[in-house]
Short mmCIF file of C-alpha atoms in Angstrom, two decimals:
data_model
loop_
_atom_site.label_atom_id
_atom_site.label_comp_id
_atom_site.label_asym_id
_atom_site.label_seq_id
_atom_site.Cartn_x
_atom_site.Cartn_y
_atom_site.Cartn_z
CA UNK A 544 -5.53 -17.69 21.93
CA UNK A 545 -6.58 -18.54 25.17
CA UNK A 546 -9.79 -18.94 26.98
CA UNK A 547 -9.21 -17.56 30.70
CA UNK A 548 -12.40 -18.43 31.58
CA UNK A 549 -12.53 -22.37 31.10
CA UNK A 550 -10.27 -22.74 33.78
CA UNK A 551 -9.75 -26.62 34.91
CA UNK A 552 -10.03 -27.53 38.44
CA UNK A 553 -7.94 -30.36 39.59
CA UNK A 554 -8.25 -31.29 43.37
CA UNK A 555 -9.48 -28.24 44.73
CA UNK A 556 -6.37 -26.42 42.59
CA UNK A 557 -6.07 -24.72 39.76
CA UNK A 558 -4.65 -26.78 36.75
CA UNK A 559 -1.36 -25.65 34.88
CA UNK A 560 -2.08 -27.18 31.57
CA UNK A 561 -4.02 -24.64 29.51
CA UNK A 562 -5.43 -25.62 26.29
CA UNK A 563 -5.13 -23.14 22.92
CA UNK A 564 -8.66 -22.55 21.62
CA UNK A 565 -6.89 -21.02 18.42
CA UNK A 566 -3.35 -21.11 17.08
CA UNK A 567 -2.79 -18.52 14.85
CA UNK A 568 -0.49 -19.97 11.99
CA UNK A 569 -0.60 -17.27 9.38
CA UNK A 570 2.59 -15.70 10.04
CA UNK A 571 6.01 -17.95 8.73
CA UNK A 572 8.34 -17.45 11.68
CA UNK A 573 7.63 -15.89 15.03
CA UNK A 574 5.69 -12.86 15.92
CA UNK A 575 8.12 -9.90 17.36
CA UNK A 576 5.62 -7.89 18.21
CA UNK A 577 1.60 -7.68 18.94
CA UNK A 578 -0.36 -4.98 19.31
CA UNK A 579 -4.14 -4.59 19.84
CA UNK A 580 -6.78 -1.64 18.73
CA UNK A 581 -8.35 0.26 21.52
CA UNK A 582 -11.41 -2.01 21.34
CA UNK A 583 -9.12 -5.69 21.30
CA UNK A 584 -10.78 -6.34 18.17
CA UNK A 585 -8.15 -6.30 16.05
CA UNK A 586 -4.88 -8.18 16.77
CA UNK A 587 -1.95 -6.99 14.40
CA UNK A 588 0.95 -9.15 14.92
CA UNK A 589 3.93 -8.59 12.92
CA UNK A 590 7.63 -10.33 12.50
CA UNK A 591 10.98 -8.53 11.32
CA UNK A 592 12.33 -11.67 10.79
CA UNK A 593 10.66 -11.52 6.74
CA UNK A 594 9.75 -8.99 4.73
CA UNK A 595 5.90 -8.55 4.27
CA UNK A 596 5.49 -10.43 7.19
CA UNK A 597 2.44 -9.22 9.23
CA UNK A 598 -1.23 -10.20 9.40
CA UNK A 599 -4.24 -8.53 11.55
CA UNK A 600 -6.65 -10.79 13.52
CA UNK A 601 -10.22 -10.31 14.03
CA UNK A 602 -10.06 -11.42 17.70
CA UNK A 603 -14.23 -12.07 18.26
CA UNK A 604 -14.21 -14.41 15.21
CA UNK A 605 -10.38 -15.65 15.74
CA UNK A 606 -10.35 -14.74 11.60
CA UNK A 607 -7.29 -13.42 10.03
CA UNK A 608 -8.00 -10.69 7.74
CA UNK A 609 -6.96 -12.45 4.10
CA UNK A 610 -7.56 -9.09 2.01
CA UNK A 611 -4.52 -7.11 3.54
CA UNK A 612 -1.77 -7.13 3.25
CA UNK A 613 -1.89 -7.96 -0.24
CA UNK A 614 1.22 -8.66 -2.20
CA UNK A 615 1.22 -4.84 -3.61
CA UNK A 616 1.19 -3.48 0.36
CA UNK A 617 5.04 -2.12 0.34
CA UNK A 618 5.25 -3.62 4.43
CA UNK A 619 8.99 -4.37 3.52
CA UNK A 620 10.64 -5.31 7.21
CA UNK A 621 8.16 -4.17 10.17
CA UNK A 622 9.59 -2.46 12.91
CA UNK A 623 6.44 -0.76 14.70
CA UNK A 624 3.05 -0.35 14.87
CA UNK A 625 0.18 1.37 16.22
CA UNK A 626 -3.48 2.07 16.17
CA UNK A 627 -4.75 5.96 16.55
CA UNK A 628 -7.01 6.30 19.90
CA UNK A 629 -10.48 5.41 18.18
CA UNK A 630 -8.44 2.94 15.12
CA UNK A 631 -9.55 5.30 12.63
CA UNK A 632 -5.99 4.50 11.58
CA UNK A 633 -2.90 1.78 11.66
CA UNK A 634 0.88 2.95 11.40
CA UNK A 635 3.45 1.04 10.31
CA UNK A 636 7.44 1.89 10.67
CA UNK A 637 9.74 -0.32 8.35
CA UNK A 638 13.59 -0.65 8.32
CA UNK A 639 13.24 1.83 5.43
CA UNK A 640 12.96 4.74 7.83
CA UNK A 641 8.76 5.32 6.38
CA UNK A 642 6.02 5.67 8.25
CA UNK A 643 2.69 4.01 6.17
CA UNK A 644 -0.39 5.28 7.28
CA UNK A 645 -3.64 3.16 6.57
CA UNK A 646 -7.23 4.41 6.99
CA UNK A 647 -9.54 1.47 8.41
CA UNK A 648 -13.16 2.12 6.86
CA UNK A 649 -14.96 -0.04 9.69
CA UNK A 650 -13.76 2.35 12.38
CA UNK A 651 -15.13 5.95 10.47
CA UNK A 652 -18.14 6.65 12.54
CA UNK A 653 -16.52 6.13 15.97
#
């Protein structure tokens, strides 16, 4: 994660070397794909590349969620995902051909 608004000046130019205010190391190999709740609270970065392999980010707080997935959450390989238009939900398309559909509590009321 990035901070676009510490930008460096270096002789009246901007500088080219940005600085990571957060690395997000969570996942084992490289994210395929990233996708962000209608608010950009959320981050949920996934990788097909393992099974079980994806992790949501609670951008504000740079926190990854460590209470899901759990081990039991049948993720398998990750091929999609998407938030509903107000992140009452999150859908997730494996290489099984299933579509999960999770209900996110925080996001009820809105």
């Amino acid at each position: 994660m990035y901070n676009d608004r510490a930008t460096s000046v270096s002789s009246g130019s901007f500088s080219s070397k940005r600085q990571p205010i957060k690395s997000i190391m969570n996942l084992q190999t490289s994210a395929d794909y990233c996708k962000f709740n209608h608010d950009g609270q959320i981050l949920a970065m996934s990788s097909r590349r393992e099974k079980n392999s994806m992790k949501l980010l609670h951008v504000p707080t740079s926190t990854v969620f460590s209470n899901w997935p759990t081990s039991k959450t049948p993720l398998n390989y990750v091929w999609s995902m998407d938030f509903s238009p107000g992140s009452k939900y999150m859908t997730i398309g494996n290489d099984q051909g299933k579509c999960l559909l999770y209900r996110l509590p925080h996001y009820e009321n809105e």
